[in-house]
PDB file of C-alpha atoms in Angstrom:
ATOM      1  CA  UNK A 171       0.000   0.000   0.000  1.00 70.00           C
ATOM      2  CA  UNK A 172       1.859   3.119  -1.183  1.00 79.00           C
ATOM      3  CA  UNK A 173       1.808   6.471   0.603  1.00 90.00           C
ATOM      4  CA  UNK A 174       0.830   5.053   3.974  1.00 94.00           C
ATOM      5  CA  UNK A 175       2.772   4.900   7.245  1.00 95.00           C
ATOM      6  CA  UNK A 176       1.523   3.019  10.311  1.00 96.00           C
ATOM      7  CA  UNK A 177       2.827   3.993  13.748  1.00 95.00           C
ATOM      8  CA  UNK A 178       2.290   2.171  17.031  1.00 94.00           C
ATOM      9  CA  UNK A 179       1.551   4.170  20.148  1.00 89.00           C
ATOM     10  CA  UNK A 180       2.841   3.068  23.533  1.00 87.00           C
ATOM     11  CA  UNK A 181      -0.237   1.105  24.615  1.00 88.00           C
ATOM     12  CA  UNK A 182      -0.421  -2.001  22.416  1.00 93.00           C
ATOM     13  CA  UNK A 183       2.509  -2.820  20.151  1.00 94.00           C
ATOM     14  CA  UNK A 184       1.279  -6.374  19.455  1.00 96.00           C
ATOM     15  CA  UNK A 185      -2.046  -5.179  18.026  1.00 96.00           C
ATOM     16  CA  UNK A 186      -0.227  -2.596  15.903  1.00 96.00           C
ATOM     17  CA  UNK A 187       2.096  -5.302  14.553  1.00 97.00           C
ATOM     18  CA  UNK A 188      -0.862  -7.557  13.706  1.00 97.00           C
ATOM     19  CA  UNK A 189      -2.539  -4.720  11.798  1.00 97.00           C
ATOM     20  CA  UNK A 190       0.703  -3.952   9.943  1.00 97.00           C
ATOM     21  CA  UNK A 191       1.195  -7.636   9.059  1.00 97.00           C
ATOM     22  CA  UNK A 192      -2.352  -7.829   7.716  1.00 96.00           C
ATOM     23  CA  UNK A 193      -1.684  -4.809   5.499  1.00 95.00           C
ATOM     24  CA  UNK A 194       1.743  -6.069   4.397  1.00 95.00           C
ATOM     25  CA  UNK A 195       3.482  -3.059   5.954  1.00 95.00           C
ATOM     26  CA  UNK A 196       6.419  -2.440   8.254  1.00 95.00           C
ATOM     27  CA  UNK A 197       5.574  -0.415  11.341  1.00 96.00           C
ATOM     28  CA  UNK A 198       6.944   3.105  11.148  1.00 95.00           C
ATOM     29  CA  UNK A 199      10.074   3.910  13.132  1.00 95.00           C
ATOM     30  CA  UNK A 200       9.133   5.669  16.342  1.00 93.00           C
ATOM     31  CA  UNK A 201      10.640   5.838  19.828  1.00 90.00           C
ATOM     32  CA  UNK A 202       8.332   6.553  22.762  1.00 86.00           C
ATOM     33  CA  UNK A 203       9.647   6.938  26.296  1.00 85.00           C
ATOM     34  CA  UNK A 204       8.815   8.634  29.546  1.00 84.00           C
ATOM     35  CA  UNK A 205      11.089  10.990  31.434  1.00 86.00           C
ATOM     36  CA  UNK A 206      11.459  10.637  35.201  1.00 84.00           C
ATOM     37  CA  UNK A 207       8.748  13.287  35.651  1.00 85.00           C
ATOM     38  CA  UNK A 208       6.400  11.058  33.577  1.00 78.00           C
ATOM     39  CA  UNK A 209       6.409  13.439  30.607  1.00 83.00           C
ATOM     40  CA  UNK A 210       6.066  11.477  27.373  1.00 83.00           C
ATOM     41  CA  UNK A 211       8.646  11.812  24.620  1.00 86.00           C
ATOM     42  CA  UNK A 212       7.910  10.708  21.050  1.00 87.00           C
ATOM     43  CA  UNK A 213      10.572  10.700  18.338  1.00 91.00           C
ATOM     44  CA  UNK A 214       9.611   9.895  14.730  1.00 92.00           C
ATOM     45  CA  UNK A 215      12.492   8.095  13.024  1.00 93.00           C
ATOM     46  CA  UNK A 216      11.476   8.497   9.377  1.00 93.00           C
ATOM     47  CA  UNK A 217      10.042  11.027   6.954  1.00 92.00           C
ATOM     48  CA  UNK A 218       6.257  11.219   6.682  1.00 91.00           C
ATOM     49  CA  UNK A 219       6.129  14.061   4.160  1.00 92.00           C
ATOM     50  CA  UNK A 220       3.292  13.452   1.695  1.00 91.00           C
ATOM     51  CA  UNK A 221       2.225  10.232   3.436  1.00 93.00           C
ATOM     52  CA  UNK A 222      -1.089   9.161   4.987  1.00 94.00           C
ATOM     53  CA  UNK A 223      -0.229   8.477   8.639  1.00 95.00           C
ATOM     54  CA  UNK A 224      -2.188   6.119  10.914  1.00 95.00           C
ATOM     55  CA  UNK A 225      -1.481   5.957  14.662  1.00 94.00           C
ATOM     56  CA  UNK A 226      -2.775   2.969  16.667  1.00 95.00           C
ATOM     57  CA  UNK A 227      -3.434   3.735  20.332  1.00 90.00           C
ATOM     58  CA  UNK A 228      -5.920   2.443  22.979  1.00 82.00           C
ATOM     59  CA  UNK A 229      -7.945   4.265  25.574  1.00 70.00           C
ATOM     60  CA  UNK A 230      -6.636   4.364  29.111  1.00 60.00           C
ATOM     61  CA  UNK A 231      -6.948   0.912  30.646  1.00 55.00           C
ATOM     62  CA  UNK A 232      -6.688   1.600  34.362  1.00 59.00           C
ATOM     63  CA  UNK A 233      -9.592   1.859  36.744  1.00 56.00           C
ATOM     64  CA  UNK A 234     -10.682   5.395  37.600  1.00 56.00           C
ATOM     65  CA  UNK A 235      -8.484   6.895  34.884  1.00 59.00           C
ATOM     66  CA  UNK A 236     -11.016   9.013  32.964  1.00 60.00           C
ATOM     67  CA  UNK A 237     -10.698  10.434  29.489  1.00 67.00           C
ATOM     68  CA  UNK A 238     -12.803  13.487  28.806  1.00 78.00           C
ATOM     69  CA  UNK A 239     -14.210  12.703  25.393  1.00 80.00           C
ATOM     70  CA  UNK A 240     -14.743  16.263  24.174  1.00 84.00           C
ATOM     71  CA  UNK A 241     -11.287  17.321  25.367  1.00 86.00           C
ATOM     72  CA  UNK A 242      -9.661  14.384  23.587  1.00 84.00           C
ATOM     73  CA  UNK A 243     -11.672  15.138  20.443  1.00 87.00           C
ATOM     74  CA  UNK A 244     -10.421  18.725  20.469  1.00 90.00           C
ATOM     75  CA  UNK A 245      -6.824  17.673  21.126  1.00 89.00           C
ATOM     76  CA  UNK A 246      -6.794  15.202  18.229  1.00 89.00           C
ATOM     77  CA  UNK A 247      -8.362  17.683  15.825  1.00 91.00           C
ATOM     78  CA  UNK A 248      -5.967  20.483  16.795  1.00 91.00           C
ATOM     79  CA  UNK A 249      -3.023  18.078  16.477  1.00 90.00           C
ATOM     80  CA  UNK A 250      -3.979  17.561  12.826  1.00 92.00           C
ATOM     81  CA  UNK A 251      -5.987  14.321  12.794  1.00 94.00           C
ATOM     82  CA  UNK A 252      -8.586  14.365  10.029  1.00 94.00           C
ATOM     83  CA  UNK A 253     -10.171  10.929  10.571  1.00 94.00           C
ATOM     84  CA  UNK A 254     -10.792   8.817  13.684  1.00 94.00           C
ATOM     85  CA  UNK A 255     -11.322   5.040  13.815  1.00 94.00           C
ATOM     86  CA  UNK A 256     -12.661   3.627  17.095  1.00 94.00           C
ATOM     87  CA  UNK A 257     -13.763   0.215  18.337  1.00 94.00           C
ATOM     88  CA  UNK A 258     -17.013  -0.124  20.305  1.00 92.00           C
ATOM     89  CA  UNK A 259     -17.266   3.284  21.954  1.00 89.00           C
ATOM     90  CA  UNK A 260     -18.915   2.983  25.361  1.00 84.00           C
ATOM     91  CA  UNK A 261     -21.405   5.608  24.198  1.00 82.00           C
ATOM     92  CA  UNK A 262     -21.813   5.980  20.446  1.00 83.00           C
ATOM     93  CA  UNK A 263     -22.905   9.596  20.999  1.00 85.00           C
ATOM     94  CA  UNK A 264     -19.214  10.423  21.586  1.00 87.00           C
ATOM     95  CA  UNK A 265     -18.880  10.489  17.794  1.00 89.00           C
ATOM     96  CA  UNK A 266     -20.800  13.762  17.913  1.00 88.00           C
ATOM     97  CA  UNK A 267     -18.005  15.411  19.909  1.00 88.00           C
ATOM     98  CA  UNK A 268     -15.755  15.303  16.843  1.00 90.00           C
ATOM     99  CA  UNK A 269     -15.809  17.805  14.007  1.00 90.00           C
ATOM    100  CA  UNK A 270     -14.008  15.268  11.784  1.00 92.00           C
ATOM    101  CA  UNK A 271     -15.246  11.918  10.386  1.00 92.00           C
ATOM    102  CA  UNK A 272     -15.437   9.027  12.872  1.00 93.00           C
ATOM    103  CA  UNK A 273     -15.762   5.321  12.055  1.00 94.00           C
ATOM    104  CA  UNK A 274     -16.994   3.562  15.185  1.00 94.00           C
ATOM    105  CA  UNK A 275     -16.388  -0.103  14.419  1.00 95.00           C
ATOM    106  CA  UNK A 276     -18.095  -2.931  16.291  1.00 94.00           C
ATOM    107  CA  UNK A 277     -16.744  -6.211  17.596  1.00 95.00           C
ATOM    108  CA  UNK A 278     -20.182  -7.760  16.984  1.00 96.00           C
ATOM    109  CA  UNK A 279     -19.298  -9.597  13.721  1.00 96.00           C
ATOM    110  CA  UNK A 280     -16.261 -11.193  15.400  1.00 97.00           C
ATOM    111  CA  UNK A 281     -18.366 -12.052  18.464  1.00 97.00           C
ATOM    112  CA  UNK A 282     -20.987 -13.772  16.299  1.00 97.00           C
ATOM    113  CA  UNK A 283     -18.279 -15.749  14.529  1.00 97.00           C
ATOM    114  CA  UNK A 284     -16.740 -16.826  17.863  1.00 98.00           C
ATOM    115  CA  UNK A 285     -20.114 -17.977  19.216  1.00 98.00           C
ATOM    116  CA  UNK A 286     -20.889 -20.070  16.117  1.00 97.00           C
ATOM    117  CA  UNK A 287     -17.424 -21.656  16.065  1.00 97.00           C
ATOM    118  CA  UNK A 288     -16.904 -22.284  19.796  1.00 98.00           C
ATOM    119  CA  UNK A 289     -20.285 -22.921  21.438  1.00 97.00           C
ATOM    120  CA  UNK A 290     -21.733 -26.143  20.041  1.00 96.00           C
ATOM    121  CA  UNK A 291     -25.136 -25.486  21.659  1.00 95.00           C
ATOM    122  CA  UNK A 292     -25.383 -21.905  20.348  1.00 97.00           C
ATOM    123  CA  UNK A 293     -28.761 -22.565  18.717  1.00 96.00           C
ATOM    124  CA  UNK A 294     -30.143 -23.159  22.219  1.00 95.00           C
ATOM    125  CA  UNK A 295     -28.461 -20.138  23.760  1.00 97.00           C
ATOM    126  CA  UNK A 296     -29.883 -16.918  25.125  1.00 98.00           C
ATOM    127  CA  UNK A 297     -28.019 -13.601  24.906  1.00 98.00           C
ATOM    128  CA  UNK A 298     -28.052 -11.651  28.170  1.00 98.00           C
ATOM    129  CA  UNK A 299     -27.195  -8.053  29.003  1.00 97.00           C
ATOM    130  CA  UNK A 300     -25.844  -7.573  32.561  1.00 94.00           C
ATOM    131  CA  UNK A 301     -27.621  -4.207  32.744  1.00 89.00           C
ATOM    132  CA  UNK A 302     -30.475  -2.427  31.039  1.00 86.00           C
ATOM    133  CA  UNK A 303     -28.095  -0.084  29.201  1.00 86.00           C
ATOM    134  CA  UNK A 304     -26.822  -2.918  27.001  1.00 91.00           C
ATOM    135  CA  UNK A 305     -30.252  -3.973  25.731  1.00 92.00           C
ATOM    136  CA  UNK A 306     -29.667  -2.649  22.203  1.00 92.00           C
ATOM    137  CA  UNK A 307     -26.371  -4.542  21.962  1.00 93.00           C
ATOM    138  CA  UNK A 308     -27.790  -7.920  23.009  1.00 96.00           C
ATOM    139  CA  UNK A 309     -30.947  -7.618  20.913  1.00 96.00           C
ATOM    140  CA  UNK A 310     -28.819  -7.017  17.823  1.00 95.00           C
ATOM    141  CA  UNK A 311     -26.740 -10.139  18.481  1.00 97.00           C
ATOM    142  CA  UNK A 312     -29.791 -12.230  19.388  1.00 97.00           C
ATOM    143  CA  UNK A 313     -31.517 -11.197  16.154  1.00 97.00           C
ATOM    144  CA  UNK A 314     -28.465 -12.161  14.083  1.00 96.00           C
ATOM    145  CA  UNK A 315     -28.351 -15.582  15.765  1.00 97.00           C
ATOM    146  CA  UNK A 316     -32.145 -15.973  15.697  1.00 97.00           C
ATOM    147  CA  UNK A 317     -32.252 -16.691  19.452  1.00 98.00           C
ATOM    148  CA  UNK A 318     -33.934 -15.006  22.413  1.00 97.00           C
ATOM    149  CA  UNK A 319     -32.462 -12.412  24.735  1.00 97.00           C
ATOM    150  CA  UNK A 320     -32.754 -11.440  28.369  1.00 97.00           C
ATOM    151  CA  UNK A 321     -31.490  -8.644  30.560  1.00 95.00           C
ATOM    152  CA  UNK A 322     -30.666  -8.140  34.186  1.00 94.00           C
ATOM    153  CA  UNK A 323     -32.128  -5.146  35.963  1.00 88.00           C
ATOM    154  CA  UNK A 324     -30.445  -3.775  39.070  1.00 80.00           C
ATOM    155  CA  UNK A 325     -33.110  -2.870  41.568  1.00 75.00           C
ATOM    156  CA  UNK A 326     -31.810   0.038  43.616  1.00 64.00           C
ATOM    157  CA  UNK A 327     -32.226  -0.266  47.358  1.00 66.00           C
ATOM    158  CA  UNK A 328     -31.823   2.251  50.149  1.00 60.00           C
ATOM    159  CA  UNK A 329     -28.423   3.430  51.344  1.00 53.00           C
ATOM    160  CA  UNK A 330     -26.206   0.684  52.759  1.00 51.00           C
ATOM    161  CA  UNK A 331     -28.384  -2.037  51.236  1.00 52.00           C
ATOM    162  CA  UNK A 332     -27.118  -4.366  48.516  1.00 49.00           C
ATOM    163  CA  UNK A 333     -28.684  -3.925  45.091  1.00 71.00           C
ATOM    164  CA  UNK A 334     -30.911  -6.800  43.988  1.00 82.00           C
ATOM    165  CA  UNK A 335     -30.560  -8.192  40.491  1.00 87.00           C
ATOM    166  CA  UNK A 336     -33.797  -9.002  38.695  1.00 91.00           C
ATOM    167  CA  UNK A 337     -33.623 -11.267  35.642  1.00 95.00           C
ATOM    168  CA  UNK A 338     -36.040 -10.365  32.856  1.00 94.00           C
ATOM    169  CA  UNK A 339     -36.323 -13.391  30.568  1.00 95.00           C
ATOM    170  CA  UNK A 340     -36.277 -17.192  30.762  1.00 97.00           C
ATOM    171  CA  UNK A 341     -32.828 -18.847  30.779  1.00 97.00           C
ATOM    172  CA  UNK A 342     -33.874 -22.255  32.129  1.00 97.00           C
ATOM    173  CA  UNK A 343     -32.098 -25.175  30.391  1.00 97.00           C
ATOM    174  CA  UNK A 344     -30.266 -22.812  28.049  1.00 97.00           C
ATOM    175  CA  UNK A 345     -26.686 -21.690  27.504  1.00 98.00           C
ATOM    176  CA  UNK A 346     -26.512 -18.079  28.700  1.00 98.00           C
ATOM    177  CA  UNK A 347     -24.090 -15.707  26.993  1.00 98.00           C
ATOM    178  CA  UNK A 348     -23.478 -12.441  28.833  1.00 98.00           C
ATOM    179  CA  UNK A 349     -22.466  -9.690  26.402  1.00 97.00           C
ATOM    180  CA  UNK A 350     -21.091  -6.263  27.309  1.00 95.00           C
ATOM    181  CA  UNK A 351     -18.785  -3.665  25.784  1.00 93.00           C
ATOM    182  CA  UNK A 352     -16.456  -3.371  28.761  1.00 92.00           C
ATOM    183  CA  UNK A 353     -15.603  -5.049  32.068  1.00 93.00           C
ATOM    184  CA  UNK A 354     -13.351  -3.521  34.692  1.00 92.00           C
ATOM    185  CA  UNK A 355     -13.455  -5.211  38.115  1.00 93.00           C
ATOM    186  CA  UNK A 356     -16.041  -7.772  36.892  1.00 95.00           C
ATOM    187  CA  UNK A 357     -18.251  -7.553  39.970  1.00 92.00           C
ATOM    188  CA  UNK A 358     -21.401  -7.089  37.888  1.00 92.00           C
ATOM    189  CA  UNK A 359     -20.816  -9.926  35.402  1.00 95.00           C
ATOM    190  CA  UNK A 360     -19.786 -12.384  38.136  1.00 95.00           C
ATOM    191  CA  UNK A 361     -22.903 -11.526  40.132  1.00 93.00           C
ATOM    192  CA  UNK A 362     -24.925 -11.865  36.923  1.00 95.00           C
ATOM    193  CA  UNK A 363     -23.415 -15.308  36.255  1.00 96.00           C
ATOM    194  CA  UNK A 364     -24.571 -16.514  39.692  1.00 96.00           C
ATOM    195  CA  UNK A 365     -28.037 -15.150  38.985  1.00 96.00           C
ATOM    196  CA  UNK A 366     -28.238 -16.964  35.636  1.00 97.00           C
ATOM    197  CA  UNK A 367     -27.145 -20.296  37.073  1.00 97.00           C
ATOM    198  CA  UNK A 368     -29.621 -20.032  39.938  1.00 97.00           C
ATOM    199  CA  UNK A 369     -32.323 -19.331  37.317  1.00 97.00           C
ATOM    200  CA  UNK A 370     -31.572 -22.622  35.563  1.00 97.00           C
ATOM    201  CA  UNK A 371     -28.984 -21.785  32.894  1.00 98.00           C
ATOM    202  CA  UNK A 372     -26.903 -24.847  31.955  1.00 98.00           C
ATOM    203  CA  UNK A 373     -23.711 -22.907  31.161  1.00 97.00           C
ATOM    204  CA  UNK A 374     -22.637 -19.275  31.312  1.00 98.00           C
ATOM    205  CA  UNK A 375     -20.210 -17.493  29.002  1.00 98.00           C
ATOM    206  CA  UNK A 376     -19.191 -13.826  29.070  1.00 98.00           C
ATOM    207  CA  UNK A 377     -18.128 -11.956  25.931  1.00 98.00           C
ATOM    208  CA  UNK A 378     -16.687  -8.478  26.458  1.00 97.00           C
ATOM    209  CA  UNK A 379     -15.185  -6.139  23.870  1.00 96.00           C
ATOM    210  CA  UNK A 380     -12.795  -4.296  26.183  1.00 95.00           C
ATOM    211  CA  UNK A 381     -11.440  -6.499  28.968  1.00 95.00           C
ATOM    212  CA  UNK A 382      -9.884  -3.988  31.353  1.00 93.00           C
ATOM    213  CA  UNK A 383      -9.911  -6.599  34.165  1.00 95.00           C
ATOM    214  CA  UNK A 384      -8.357  -4.510  36.916  1.00 92.00           C
ATOM    215  CA  UNK A 385      -8.180  -4.973  40.695  1.00 93.00           C
ATOM    216  CA  UNK A 386      -9.975  -8.134  41.875  1.00 95.00           C
ATOM    217  CA  UNK A 387     -11.243  -9.040  38.373  1.00 96.00           C
ATOM    218  CA  UNK A 388      -8.999 -12.069  37.802  1.00 97.00           C
ATOM    219  CA  UNK A 389      -9.719 -13.664  41.184  1.00 97.00           C
ATOM    220  CA  UNK A 390     -13.446 -13.041  40.709  1.00 97.00           C
ATOM    221  CA  UNK A 391     -13.411 -14.723  37.293  1.00 98.00           C
ATOM    222  CA  UNK A 392     -11.411 -17.669  38.644  1.00 98.00           C
ATOM    223  CA  UNK A 393     -13.993 -18.155  41.401  1.00 97.00           C
ATOM    224  CA  UNK A 394     -17.016 -17.670  39.144  1.00 97.00           C
ATOM    225  CA  UNK A 395     -18.784 -20.435  37.232  1.00 94.00           C
ATOM    226  CA  UNK A 396     -17.981 -19.195  33.712  1.00 98.00           C
ATOM    227  CA  UNK A 397     -17.193 -21.670  30.964  1.00 98.00           C
ATOM    228  CA  UNK A 398     -15.119 -18.902  29.404  1.00 98.00           C
ATOM    229  CA  UNK A 399     -14.673 -15.132  29.582  1.00 98.00           C
ATOM    230  CA  UNK A 400     -13.985 -13.928  26.061  1.00 98.00           C
ATOM    231  CA  UNK A 401     -12.411 -10.524  25.387  1.00 98.00           C
ATOM    232  CA  UNK A 402     -10.940  -8.871  22.317  1.00 97.00           C
ATOM    233  CA  UNK A 403      -7.335  -7.758  22.017  1.00 97.00           C
ATOM    234  CA  UNK A 404      -8.124  -4.038  22.022  1.00 95.00           C
ATOM    235  CA  UNK A 405      -6.233  -4.212  25.345  1.00 94.00           C
ATOM    236  CA  UNK A 406      -3.197  -6.510  25.874  1.00 95.00           C
ATOM    237  CA  UNK A 407      -4.358  -9.717  27.583  1.00 95.00           C
ATOM    238  CA  UNK A 408      -1.284 -11.982  27.648  1.00 95.00           C
ATOM    239  CA  UNK A 409      -0.441 -11.428  31.335  1.00 95.00           C
ATOM    240  CA  UNK A 410      -4.059 -11.907  32.415  1.00 96.00           C
ATOM    241  CA  UNK A 411      -4.390 -15.135  30.424  1.00 97.00           C
ATOM    242  CA  UNK A 412      -1.461 -16.577  32.393  1.00 97.00           C
ATOM    243  CA  UNK A 413      -3.371 -15.947  35.626  1.00 97.00           C
ATOM    244  CA  UNK A 414      -6.764 -17.187  34.429  1.00 97.00           C
ATOM    245  CA  UNK A 415      -7.343 -20.130  32.102  1.00 97.00           C
ATOM    246  CA  UNK A 416     -10.953 -19.041  31.480  1.00 98.00           C
ATOM    247  CA  UNK A 417      -9.903 -15.940  29.541  1.00 98.00           C
ATOM    248  CA  UNK A 418      -9.956 -16.335  25.761  1.00 98.00           C
ATOM    249  CA  UNK A 419      -9.164 -13.671  23.176  1.00 98.00           C
ATOM    250  CA  UNK A 420     -10.805 -12.677  19.897  1.00 98.00           C
ATOM    251  CA  UNK A 421      -8.377 -10.993  17.517  1.00 97.00           C
ATOM    252  CA  UNK A 422      -9.916  -7.886  15.941  1.00 97.00           C
ATOM    253  CA  UNK A 423      -6.791  -6.679  14.127  1.00 96.00           C
ATOM    254  CA  UNK A 424      -8.216  -7.736  10.755  1.00 96.00           C
ATOM    255  CA  UNK A 425     -11.222  -5.444  11.262  1.00 96.00           C
ATOM    256  CA  UNK A 426      -8.985  -2.462  12.011  1.00 96.00           C
ATOM    257  CA  UNK A 427      -6.627  -3.324   9.155  1.00 97.00           C
ATOM    258  CA  UNK A 428      -9.447  -3.652   6.630  1.00 97.00           C
ATOM    259  CA  UNK A 429     -10.909  -0.332   7.774  1.00 96.00           C
ATOM    260  CA  UNK A 430      -7.528   1.330   7.234  1.00 96.00           C
ATOM    261  CA  UNK A 431      -7.201  -0.264   3.786  1.00 96.00           C
ATOM    262  CA  UNK A 432     -10.699   0.774   2.706  1.00 95.00           C
ATOM    263  CA  UNK A 433     -10.295   4.289   4.109  1.00 94.00           C
ATOM    264  CA  UNK A 434      -6.951   4.714   2.348  1.00 93.00           C
ATOM    265  CA  UNK A 435      -8.427   3.538  -0.956  1.00 93.00           C
ATOM    266  CA  UNK A 436     -11.604   5.600  -0.628  1.00 93.00           C
ATOM    267  CA  UNK A 437     -13.855   2.525  -0.345  1.00 94.00           C
ATOM    268  CA  UNK A 438     -16.995   2.042   1.761  1.00 93.00           C
ATOM    269  CA  UNK A 439     -16.471   0.685   5.284  1.00 94.00           C
ATOM    270  CA  UNK A 440     -20.126  -0.206   5.969  1.00 93.00           C
ATOM    271  CA  UNK A 441     -19.384  -3.875   5.154  1.00 93.00           C
ATOM    272  CA  UNK A 442     -17.333  -4.073   8.361  1.00 94.00           C
ATOM    273  CA  UNK A 443     -20.316  -3.265  10.556  1.00 91.00           C
ATOM    274  CA  UNK A 444     -21.801  -6.681   9.827  1.00 91.00           C
ATOM    275  CA  UNK A 445     -18.965  -8.877   8.504  1.00 93.00           C
ATOM    276  CA  UNK A 446     -15.546 -10.105   9.593  1.00 93.00           C
ATOM    277  CA  UNK A 447     -13.078  -9.634   6.719  1.00 92.00           C
ATOM    278  CA  UNK A 448     -11.599 -12.873   5.366  1.00 82.00           C
TER     279      UNK A 448
END
């Protein structure tokens, strides 16, 4: 692919390398380091004059480390970015904060493929959202699989009282697949898994786009009754997989790579919203 340079940020070199390999490119030469005062230094080691430059970088992946979406949008625009590619924004409305084009890709096609290839009983499954906010996400997946869906509603109690989870839907004698865009400490999905099993589900899987898995997440997953907790590699997962055999990873580098290729060549990217590129 002529006139294109791909740089890796500091957050996920492996994903950047996978995207570059898919596109048949060498990663651009860049050195990123932090000074003792934690200031970041970035040195570009090659000319980018006249080139289309793509920078691959994740969101912050530590608990309680916020990113102010509008501020980041302004910073990227002022820095010269003229196109943004994201993966499963927590709130799709964030696209409206940008004054430049945004392609918000979805892990859904890769999730559907994983379910069909790895869960033999998927035709008897039920897709479950661990909270009411994810209803649109699970209904979309359930429709594509032609199965039913359910959701878990947190019933708010008074101060100092534990919230009660109310299951809306019938999971008895079915494989339950919890789907969410992000999991941090995993308290909600582990509690939801217990609720599903007590309601008669035969097996419980969790599929999460962004597996932050901070704090007590790994120990909670190890102690929970999941068949598997499936995350994508938008965040590095190698160290967490060593600590928890239940964690499995879906590679989404081909989706990002194909979006870059189509964007560079001026082609439509709408195909990627419903298909995994071959």
